[in-house]
mmCIF file of C-alpha atoms and ligand atoms in Angstrom:
data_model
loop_
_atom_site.group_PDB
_atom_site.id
_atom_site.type_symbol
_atom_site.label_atom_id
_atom_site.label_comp_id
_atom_site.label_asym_id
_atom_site.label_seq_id
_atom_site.Cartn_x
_atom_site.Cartn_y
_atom_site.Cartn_z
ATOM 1 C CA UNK A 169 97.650 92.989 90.319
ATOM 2 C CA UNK A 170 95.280 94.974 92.534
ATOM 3 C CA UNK A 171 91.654 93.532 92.682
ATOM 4 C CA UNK A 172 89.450 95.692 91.545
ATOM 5 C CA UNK A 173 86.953 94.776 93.960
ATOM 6 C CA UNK A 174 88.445 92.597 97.316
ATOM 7 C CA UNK A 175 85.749 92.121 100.485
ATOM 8 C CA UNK A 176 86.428 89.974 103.084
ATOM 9 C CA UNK A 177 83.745 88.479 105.915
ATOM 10 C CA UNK A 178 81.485 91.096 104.530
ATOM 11 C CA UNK A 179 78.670 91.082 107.637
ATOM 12 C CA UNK A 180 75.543 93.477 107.570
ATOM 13 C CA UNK A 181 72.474 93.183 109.658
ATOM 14 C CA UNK A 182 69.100 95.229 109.849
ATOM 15 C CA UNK A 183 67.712 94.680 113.054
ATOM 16 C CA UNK A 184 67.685 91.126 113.411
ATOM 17 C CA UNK A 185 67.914 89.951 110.305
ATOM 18 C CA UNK A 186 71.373 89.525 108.707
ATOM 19 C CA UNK A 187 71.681 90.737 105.069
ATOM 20 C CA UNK A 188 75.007 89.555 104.572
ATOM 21 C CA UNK A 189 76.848 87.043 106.514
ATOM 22 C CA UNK A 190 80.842 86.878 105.695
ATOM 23 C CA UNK A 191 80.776 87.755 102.345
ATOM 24 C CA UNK A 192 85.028 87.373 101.013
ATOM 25 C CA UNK A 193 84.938 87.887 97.137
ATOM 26 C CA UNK A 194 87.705 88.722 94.992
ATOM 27 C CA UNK A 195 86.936 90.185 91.746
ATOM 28 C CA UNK A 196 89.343 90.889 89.233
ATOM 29 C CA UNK A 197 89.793 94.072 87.034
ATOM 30 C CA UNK A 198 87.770 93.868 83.513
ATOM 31 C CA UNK A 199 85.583 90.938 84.721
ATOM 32 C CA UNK A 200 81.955 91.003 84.008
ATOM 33 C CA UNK A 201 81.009 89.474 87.348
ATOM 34 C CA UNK A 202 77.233 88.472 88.478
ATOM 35 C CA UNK A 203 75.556 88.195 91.897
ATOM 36 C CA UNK A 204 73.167 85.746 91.129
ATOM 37 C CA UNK A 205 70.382 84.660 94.052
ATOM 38 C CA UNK A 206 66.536 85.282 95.025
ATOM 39 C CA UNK A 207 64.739 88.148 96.256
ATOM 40 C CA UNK A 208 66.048 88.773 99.945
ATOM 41 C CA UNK A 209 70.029 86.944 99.053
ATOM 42 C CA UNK A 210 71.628 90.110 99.794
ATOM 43 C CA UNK A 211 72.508 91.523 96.150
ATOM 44 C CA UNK A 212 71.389 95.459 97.126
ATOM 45 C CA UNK A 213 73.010 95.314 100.215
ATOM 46 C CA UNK A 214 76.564 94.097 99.011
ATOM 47 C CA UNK A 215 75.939 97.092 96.235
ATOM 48 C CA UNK A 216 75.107 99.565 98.422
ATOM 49 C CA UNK A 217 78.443 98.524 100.994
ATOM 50 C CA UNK A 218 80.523 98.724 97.447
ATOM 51 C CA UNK A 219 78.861 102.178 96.564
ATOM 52 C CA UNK A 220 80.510 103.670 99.430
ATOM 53 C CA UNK A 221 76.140 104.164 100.470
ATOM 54 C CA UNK A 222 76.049 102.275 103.253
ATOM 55 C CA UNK A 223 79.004 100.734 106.200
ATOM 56 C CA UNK A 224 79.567 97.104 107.149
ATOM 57 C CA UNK A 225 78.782 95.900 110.472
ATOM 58 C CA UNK A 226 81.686 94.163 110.056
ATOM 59 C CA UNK A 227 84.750 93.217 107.651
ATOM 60 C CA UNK A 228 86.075 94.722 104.793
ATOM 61 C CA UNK A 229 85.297 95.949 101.350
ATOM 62 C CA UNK A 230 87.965 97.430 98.794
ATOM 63 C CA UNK A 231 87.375 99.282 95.414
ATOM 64 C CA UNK A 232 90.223 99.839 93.446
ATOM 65 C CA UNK A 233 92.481 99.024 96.252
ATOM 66 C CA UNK A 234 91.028 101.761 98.606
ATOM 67 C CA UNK A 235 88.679 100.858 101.859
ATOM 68 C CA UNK A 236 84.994 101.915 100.724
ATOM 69 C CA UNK A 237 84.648 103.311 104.527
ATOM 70 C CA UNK A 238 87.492 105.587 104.710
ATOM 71 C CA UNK A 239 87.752 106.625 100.896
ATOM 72 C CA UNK A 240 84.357 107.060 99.607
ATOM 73 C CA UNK A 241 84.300 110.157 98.321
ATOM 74 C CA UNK A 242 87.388 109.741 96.685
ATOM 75 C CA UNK A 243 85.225 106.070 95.293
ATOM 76 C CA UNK A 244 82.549 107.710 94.225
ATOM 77 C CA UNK A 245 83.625 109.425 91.201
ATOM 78 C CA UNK A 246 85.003 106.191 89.915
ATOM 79 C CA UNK A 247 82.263 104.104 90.634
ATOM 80 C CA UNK A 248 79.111 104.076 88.565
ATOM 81 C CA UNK A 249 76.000 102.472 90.584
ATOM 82 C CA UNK A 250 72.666 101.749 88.753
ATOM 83 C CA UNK A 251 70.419 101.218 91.799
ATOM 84 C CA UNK A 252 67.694 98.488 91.631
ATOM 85 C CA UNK A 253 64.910 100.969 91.100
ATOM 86 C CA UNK A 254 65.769 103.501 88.230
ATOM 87 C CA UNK A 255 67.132 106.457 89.641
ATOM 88 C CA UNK A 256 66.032 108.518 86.577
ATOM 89 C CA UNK A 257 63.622 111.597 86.951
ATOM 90 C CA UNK A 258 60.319 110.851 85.622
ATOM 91 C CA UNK A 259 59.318 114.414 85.486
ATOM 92 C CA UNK A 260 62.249 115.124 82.940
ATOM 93 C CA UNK A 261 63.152 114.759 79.610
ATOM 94 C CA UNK A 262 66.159 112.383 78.698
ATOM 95 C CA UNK A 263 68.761 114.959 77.971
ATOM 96 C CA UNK A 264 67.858 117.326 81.256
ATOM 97 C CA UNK A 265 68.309 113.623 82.705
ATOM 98 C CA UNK A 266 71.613 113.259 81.297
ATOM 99 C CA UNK A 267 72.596 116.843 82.188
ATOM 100 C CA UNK A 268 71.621 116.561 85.418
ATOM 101 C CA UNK A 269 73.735 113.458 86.434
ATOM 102 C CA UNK A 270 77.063 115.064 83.850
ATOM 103 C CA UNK A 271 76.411 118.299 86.164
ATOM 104 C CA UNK A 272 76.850 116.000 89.613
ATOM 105 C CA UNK A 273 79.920 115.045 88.528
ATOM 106 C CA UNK A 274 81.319 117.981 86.997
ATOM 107 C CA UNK A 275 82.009 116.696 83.756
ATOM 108 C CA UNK A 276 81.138 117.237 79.800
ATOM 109 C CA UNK A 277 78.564 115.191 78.256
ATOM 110 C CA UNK A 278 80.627 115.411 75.051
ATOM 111 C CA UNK A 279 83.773 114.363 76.646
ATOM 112 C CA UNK A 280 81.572 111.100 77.807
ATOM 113 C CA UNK A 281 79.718 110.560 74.614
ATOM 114 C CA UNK A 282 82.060 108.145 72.927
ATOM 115 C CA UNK A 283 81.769 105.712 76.155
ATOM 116 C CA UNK A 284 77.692 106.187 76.220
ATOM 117 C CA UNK A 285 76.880 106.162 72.383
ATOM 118 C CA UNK A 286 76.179 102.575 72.083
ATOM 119 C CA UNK A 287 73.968 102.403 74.986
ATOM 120 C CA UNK A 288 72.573 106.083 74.150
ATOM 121 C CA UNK A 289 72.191 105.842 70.438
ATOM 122 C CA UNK A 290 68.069 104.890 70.059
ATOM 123 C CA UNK A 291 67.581 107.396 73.052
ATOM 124 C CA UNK A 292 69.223 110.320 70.943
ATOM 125 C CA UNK A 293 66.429 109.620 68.738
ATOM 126 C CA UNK A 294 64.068 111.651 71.172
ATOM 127 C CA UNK A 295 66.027 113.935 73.727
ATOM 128 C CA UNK A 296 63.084 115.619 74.373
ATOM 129 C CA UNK A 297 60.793 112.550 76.000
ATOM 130 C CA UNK A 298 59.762 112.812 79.912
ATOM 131 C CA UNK A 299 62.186 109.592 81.216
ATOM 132 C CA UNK A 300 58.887 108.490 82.762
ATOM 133 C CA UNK A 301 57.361 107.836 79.146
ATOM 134 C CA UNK A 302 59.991 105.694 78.047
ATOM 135 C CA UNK A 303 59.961 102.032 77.918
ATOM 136 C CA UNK A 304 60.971 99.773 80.403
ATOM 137 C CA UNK A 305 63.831 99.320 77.816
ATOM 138 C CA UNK A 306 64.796 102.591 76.883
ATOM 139 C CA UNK A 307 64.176 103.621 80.557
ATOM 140 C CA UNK A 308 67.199 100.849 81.602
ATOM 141 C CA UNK A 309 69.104 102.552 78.455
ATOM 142 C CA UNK A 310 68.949 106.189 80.227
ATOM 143 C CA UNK A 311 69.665 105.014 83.432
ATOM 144 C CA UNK A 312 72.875 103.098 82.145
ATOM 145 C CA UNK A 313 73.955 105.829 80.133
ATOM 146 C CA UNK A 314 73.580 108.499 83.160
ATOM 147 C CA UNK A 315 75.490 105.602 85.379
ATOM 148 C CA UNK A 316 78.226 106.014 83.042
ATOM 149 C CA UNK A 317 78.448 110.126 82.576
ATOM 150 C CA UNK A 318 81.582 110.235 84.517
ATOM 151 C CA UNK A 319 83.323 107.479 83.030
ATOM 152 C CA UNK A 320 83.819 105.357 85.896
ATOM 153 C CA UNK A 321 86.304 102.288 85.977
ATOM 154 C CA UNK A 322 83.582 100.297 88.117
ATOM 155 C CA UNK A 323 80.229 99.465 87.190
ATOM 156 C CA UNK A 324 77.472 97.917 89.930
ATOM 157 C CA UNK A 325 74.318 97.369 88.164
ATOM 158 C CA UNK A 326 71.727 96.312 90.763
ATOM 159 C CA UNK A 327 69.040 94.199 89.174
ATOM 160 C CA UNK A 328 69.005 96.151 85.803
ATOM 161 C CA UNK A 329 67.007 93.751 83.810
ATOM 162 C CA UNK A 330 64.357 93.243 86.293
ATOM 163 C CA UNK A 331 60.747 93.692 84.986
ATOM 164 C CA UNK A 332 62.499 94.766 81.330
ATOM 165 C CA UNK A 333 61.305 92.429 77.991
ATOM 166 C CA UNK A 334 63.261 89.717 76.778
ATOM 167 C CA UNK A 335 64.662 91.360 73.857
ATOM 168 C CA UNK A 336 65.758 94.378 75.761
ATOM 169 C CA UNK A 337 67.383 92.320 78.462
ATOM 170 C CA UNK A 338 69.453 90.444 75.385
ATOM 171 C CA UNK A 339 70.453 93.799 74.244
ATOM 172 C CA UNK A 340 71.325 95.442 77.640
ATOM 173 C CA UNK A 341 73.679 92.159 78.208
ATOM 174 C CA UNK A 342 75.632 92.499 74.811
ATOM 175 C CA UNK A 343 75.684 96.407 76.176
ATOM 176 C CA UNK A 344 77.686 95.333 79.128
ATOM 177 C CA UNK A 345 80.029 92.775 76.979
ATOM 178 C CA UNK A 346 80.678 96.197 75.147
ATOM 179 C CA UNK A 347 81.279 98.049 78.284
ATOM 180 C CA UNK A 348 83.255 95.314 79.267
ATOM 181 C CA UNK A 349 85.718 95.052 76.922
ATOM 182 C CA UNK A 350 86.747 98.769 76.959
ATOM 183 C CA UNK A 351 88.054 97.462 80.310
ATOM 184 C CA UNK A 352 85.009 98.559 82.411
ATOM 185 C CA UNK A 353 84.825 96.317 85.856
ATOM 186 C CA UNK A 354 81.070 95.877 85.977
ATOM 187 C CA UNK A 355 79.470 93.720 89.040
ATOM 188 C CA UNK A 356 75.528 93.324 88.064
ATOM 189 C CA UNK A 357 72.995 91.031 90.541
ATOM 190 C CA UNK A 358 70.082 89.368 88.743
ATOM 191 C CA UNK A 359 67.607 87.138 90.071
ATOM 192 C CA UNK A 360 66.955 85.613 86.556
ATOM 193 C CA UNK A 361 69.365 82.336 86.545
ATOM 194 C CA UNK A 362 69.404 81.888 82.878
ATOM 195 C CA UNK A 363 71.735 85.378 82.770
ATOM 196 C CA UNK A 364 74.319 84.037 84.965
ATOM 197 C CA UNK A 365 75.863 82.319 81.614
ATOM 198 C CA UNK A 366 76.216 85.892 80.505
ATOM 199 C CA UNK A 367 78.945 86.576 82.901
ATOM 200 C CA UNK A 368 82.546 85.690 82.877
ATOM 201 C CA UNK A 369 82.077 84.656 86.486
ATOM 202 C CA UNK A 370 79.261 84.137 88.979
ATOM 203 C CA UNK A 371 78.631 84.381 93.136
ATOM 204 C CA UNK A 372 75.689 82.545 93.772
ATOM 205 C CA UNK A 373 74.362 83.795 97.269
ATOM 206 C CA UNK A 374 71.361 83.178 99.369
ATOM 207 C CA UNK A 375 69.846 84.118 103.032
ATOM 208 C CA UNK A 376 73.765 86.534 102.968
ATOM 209 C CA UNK A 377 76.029 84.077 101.951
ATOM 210 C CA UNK A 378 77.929 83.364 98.872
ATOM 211 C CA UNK A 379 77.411 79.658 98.310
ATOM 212 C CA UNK A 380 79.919 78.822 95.408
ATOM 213 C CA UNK A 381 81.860 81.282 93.079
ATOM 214 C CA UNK A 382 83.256 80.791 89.635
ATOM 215 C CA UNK A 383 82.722 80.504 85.887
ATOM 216 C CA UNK A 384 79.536 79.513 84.861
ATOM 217 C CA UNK A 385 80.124 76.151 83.183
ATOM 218 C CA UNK A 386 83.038 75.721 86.177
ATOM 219 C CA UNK A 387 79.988 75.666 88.374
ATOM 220 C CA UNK A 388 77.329 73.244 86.195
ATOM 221 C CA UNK A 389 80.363 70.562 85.363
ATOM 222 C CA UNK A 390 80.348 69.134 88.449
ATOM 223 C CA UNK A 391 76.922 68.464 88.695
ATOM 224 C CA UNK A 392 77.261 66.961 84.363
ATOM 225 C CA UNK A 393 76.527 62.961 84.073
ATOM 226 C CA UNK A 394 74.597 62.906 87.455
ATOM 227 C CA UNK A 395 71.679 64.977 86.327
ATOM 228 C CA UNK A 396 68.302 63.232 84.431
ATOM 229 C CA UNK A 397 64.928 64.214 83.188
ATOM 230 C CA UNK A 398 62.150 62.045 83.749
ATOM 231 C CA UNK A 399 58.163 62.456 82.258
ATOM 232 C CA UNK A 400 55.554 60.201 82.662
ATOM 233 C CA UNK A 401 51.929 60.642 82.418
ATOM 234 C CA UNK A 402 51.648 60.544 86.559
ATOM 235 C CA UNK A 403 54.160 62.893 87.188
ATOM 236 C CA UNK A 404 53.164 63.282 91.351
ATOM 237 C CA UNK A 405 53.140 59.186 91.313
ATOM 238 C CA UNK A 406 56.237 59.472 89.422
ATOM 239 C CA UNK A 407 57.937 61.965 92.132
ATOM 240 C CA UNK A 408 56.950 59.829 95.124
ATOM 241 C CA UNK A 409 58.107 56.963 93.637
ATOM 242 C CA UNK A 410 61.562 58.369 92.278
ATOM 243 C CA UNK A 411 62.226 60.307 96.006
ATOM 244 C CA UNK A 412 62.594 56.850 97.363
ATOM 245 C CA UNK A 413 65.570 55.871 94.844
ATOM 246 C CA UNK A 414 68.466 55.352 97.197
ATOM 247 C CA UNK A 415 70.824 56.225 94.251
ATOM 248 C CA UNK A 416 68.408 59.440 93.686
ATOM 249 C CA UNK A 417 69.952 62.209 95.736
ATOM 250 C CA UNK A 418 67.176 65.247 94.766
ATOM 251 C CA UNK A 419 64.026 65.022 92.743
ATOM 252 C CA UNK A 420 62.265 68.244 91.979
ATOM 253 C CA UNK A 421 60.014 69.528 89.257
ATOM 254 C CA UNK A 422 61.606 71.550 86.739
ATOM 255 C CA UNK A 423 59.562 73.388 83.959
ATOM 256 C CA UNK A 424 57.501 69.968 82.635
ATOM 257 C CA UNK A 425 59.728 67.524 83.120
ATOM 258 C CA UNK A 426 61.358 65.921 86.806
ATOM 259 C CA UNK A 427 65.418 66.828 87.556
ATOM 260 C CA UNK A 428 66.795 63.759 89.156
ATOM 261 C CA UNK A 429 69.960 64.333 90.827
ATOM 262 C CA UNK A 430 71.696 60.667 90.692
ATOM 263 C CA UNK A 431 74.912 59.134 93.053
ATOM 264 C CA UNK A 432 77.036 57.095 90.213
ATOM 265 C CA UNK A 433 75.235 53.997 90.998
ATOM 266 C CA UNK A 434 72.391 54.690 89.147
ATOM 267 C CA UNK A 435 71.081 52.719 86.561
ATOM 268 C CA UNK A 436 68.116 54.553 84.007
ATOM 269 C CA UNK A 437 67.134 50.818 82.393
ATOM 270 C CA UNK A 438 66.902 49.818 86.121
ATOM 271 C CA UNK A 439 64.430 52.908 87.476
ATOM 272 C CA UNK A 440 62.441 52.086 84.647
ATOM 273 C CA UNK A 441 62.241 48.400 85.489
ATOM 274 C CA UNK A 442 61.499 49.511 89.267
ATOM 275 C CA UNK A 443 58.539 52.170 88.148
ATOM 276 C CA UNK A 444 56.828 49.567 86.078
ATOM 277 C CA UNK A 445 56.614 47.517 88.703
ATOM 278 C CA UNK A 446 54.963 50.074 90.592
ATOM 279 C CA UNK A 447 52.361 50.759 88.084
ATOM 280 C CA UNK A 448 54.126 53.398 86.481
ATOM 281 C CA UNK A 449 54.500 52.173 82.757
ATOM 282 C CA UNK A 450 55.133 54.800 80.672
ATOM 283 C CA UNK A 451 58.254 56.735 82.156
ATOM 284 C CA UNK A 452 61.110 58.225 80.227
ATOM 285 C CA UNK A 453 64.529 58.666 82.072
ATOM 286 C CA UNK A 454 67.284 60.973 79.690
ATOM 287 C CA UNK A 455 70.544 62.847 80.743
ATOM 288 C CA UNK A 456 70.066 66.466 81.458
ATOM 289 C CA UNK A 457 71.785 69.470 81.214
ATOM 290 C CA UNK A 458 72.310 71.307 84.477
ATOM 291 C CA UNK A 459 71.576 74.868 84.283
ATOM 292 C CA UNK A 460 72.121 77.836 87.351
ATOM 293 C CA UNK A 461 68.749 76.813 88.474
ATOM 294 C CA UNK A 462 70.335 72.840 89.617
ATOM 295 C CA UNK A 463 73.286 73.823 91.036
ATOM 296 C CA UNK A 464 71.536 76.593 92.802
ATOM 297 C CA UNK A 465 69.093 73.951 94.240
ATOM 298 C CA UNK A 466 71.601 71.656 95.071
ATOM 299 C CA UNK A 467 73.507 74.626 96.880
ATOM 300 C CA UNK A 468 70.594 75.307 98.936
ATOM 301 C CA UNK A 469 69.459 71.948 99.912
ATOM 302 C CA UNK A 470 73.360 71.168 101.053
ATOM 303 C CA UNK A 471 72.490 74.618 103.177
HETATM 304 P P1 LIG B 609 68.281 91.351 97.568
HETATM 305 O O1 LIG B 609 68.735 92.613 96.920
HETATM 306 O O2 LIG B 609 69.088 90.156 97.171
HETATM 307 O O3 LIG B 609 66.822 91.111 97.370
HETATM 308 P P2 LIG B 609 68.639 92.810 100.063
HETATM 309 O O4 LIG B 609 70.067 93.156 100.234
HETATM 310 O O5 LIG B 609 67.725 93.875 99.585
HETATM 311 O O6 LIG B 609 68.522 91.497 99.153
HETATM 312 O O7 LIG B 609 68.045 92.295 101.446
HETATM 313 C C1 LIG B 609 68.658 91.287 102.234
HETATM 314 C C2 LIG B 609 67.832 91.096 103.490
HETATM 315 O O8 LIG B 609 67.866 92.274 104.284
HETATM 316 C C3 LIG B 609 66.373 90.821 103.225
HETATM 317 O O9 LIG B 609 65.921 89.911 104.207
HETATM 318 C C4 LIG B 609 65.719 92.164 103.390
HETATM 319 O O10 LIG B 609 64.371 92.043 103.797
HETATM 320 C C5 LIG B 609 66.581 92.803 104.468
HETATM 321 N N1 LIG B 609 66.663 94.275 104.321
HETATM 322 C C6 LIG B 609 67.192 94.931 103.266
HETATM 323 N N2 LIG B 609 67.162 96.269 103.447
HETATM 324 C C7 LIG B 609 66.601 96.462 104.653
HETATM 325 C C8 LIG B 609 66.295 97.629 105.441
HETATM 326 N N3 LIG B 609 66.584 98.861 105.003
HETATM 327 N N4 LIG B 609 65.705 97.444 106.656
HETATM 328 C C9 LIG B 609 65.426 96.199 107.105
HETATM 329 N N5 LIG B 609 65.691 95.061 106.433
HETATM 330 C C10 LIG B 609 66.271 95.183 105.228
HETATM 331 MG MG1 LIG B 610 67.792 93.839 95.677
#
């Protein structure tokens, strides 16, 4: 089986900084894949090399089995690409929006319609809205929907959910498990770690470089039965204290609570006995569970 997506040692600079450094990723057809990593990883510019918009310094990148350099044009009508800022018109309405991307690419909007109606239904409600009074929502809604006019077999969604409402970025996710299972590739970057459990598999990249690939809970097992909370009433004297644990690999605080990363050898009933007898009485030590957010940590501080 072809990949649907294949780069390999991926490299991209801008001046002196380098966007992506020897990026090899392998992504199979139908997979709902995510780029997860911080502002600055690289996520737009591994897009923009898969749109066909913009060359690699160096190595390879193959959509669909053909070299995004030397085949773009022939790429480009099977690739949808939502770029990180909406590329809707503000100044139109939805439907002239909708016409005007079906008109780019030559096709009906009626022929498309049974691919877009779950994503356009709540827009159809109001064809005649200016794009730049919709909701952040309905605004990601439009811009899917005109991503998808021409029925591409390859979906890149660059940040989609970014600044968009909880609810709507629940909805747009069970959108793409739609897409996805009417065999739609779709590659989408977030920098929101909590969606990377939405995907079927995950890159996590930083500073250009993909750091680990895989399934979601592939990625967190490893990291299961050596990761703890701890709370206590002096949570800074509790940090110092805990950073100088040799069995404690990482402490960092995480929402209210400390993540301890621990080597086998450690021993909760024993890191209590040890904080009491620094003055630290009223510590709790329980098992977490590791999210994105650890093993993205972890990944970094291995860096
Ligand atoms: P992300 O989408 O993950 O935030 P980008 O691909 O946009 O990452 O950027 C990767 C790095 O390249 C960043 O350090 C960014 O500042 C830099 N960069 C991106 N685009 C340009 C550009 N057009 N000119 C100069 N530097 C750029
Ligand atoms: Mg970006």
């Amino acid at each position: 089986m072809t990949a649907a997506i294949a780069t390999e040692g991926l490299t991209k600079s801008y001046g002196s900084v380098k966007a992506l450094d020897n990026v090899s990723l392998n992504i199979e057809p139908g997979e709902l894949f995510g780029l997860i990593g911080p502002d600055g990883a690289g996520k737009s510019t591994l897009h923009r090399i898969l749109a066909t918009l913009l060359k690699p310094d160096a190595g390879k990148a193959a959509v669909l089995g053909l070299d995004v350099v030397r085949y773009y044009s022939q790429l480009r009508d099977r690739i949808g690409y939502m770029p990180e800022r909406f590329s809707l018109y503000h100044d139109m309405t939805v439907m002239e929006n909708l016409r005007f991307f079906a008109s780019l690419f030559g096709v009906n909007i009626a022929d498309s319609y049974p691919l877009i109606a779950p994503v356009f239904r709540q827009l159809s409600k109001f064809p005649d809205r200016m794009a730049g009074k919709l909701s952040g929502g309905m605004k990601q809604k439009l811009a899917l929907s005109c991503a998808l006019i021409h029925r591409p077999e390859i979906l890149l969604l660059d940040e989609p959910t970014t600044g968009v409402d909880a609810v709507s970025r629940s909805e747009f996710w069970d959108m793409l498990g739609s897409l996805r299972e009417k065999g739609i590739t779709i590659v989408v970057s977030t920098s929101y770690m909590d969606e990377a459990t939405r995907c079927g598999r995950i890159a996590v990249i930083d500073k250009g470089r993909v750091l680990a690939a895989g399934t979601p809970d592939a990625l967190t097992r490893h990291m299961s039965g050596k990761l703890y909370n701890a709370v206590a009433s002096d949570m800074f004297g509790l940090l110092t204290r805990l950073r100088k644990m040799p069995e404690i690999t990482d402490c960092y605080t995480f929402g209210s609570t400390l993540h301890l990363i621990t080597t086998g050898r450690f021993d909760p009933a024993g890191a209590i006995g040890y904080l009491k007898a620094e003055g630290i009485a009223d510590a709790r030590i329980y098992p977490a569970t590791p999210g994105i957010e650890d093993i993205f940590i972890q990944l970094t501080r291995d860096d």
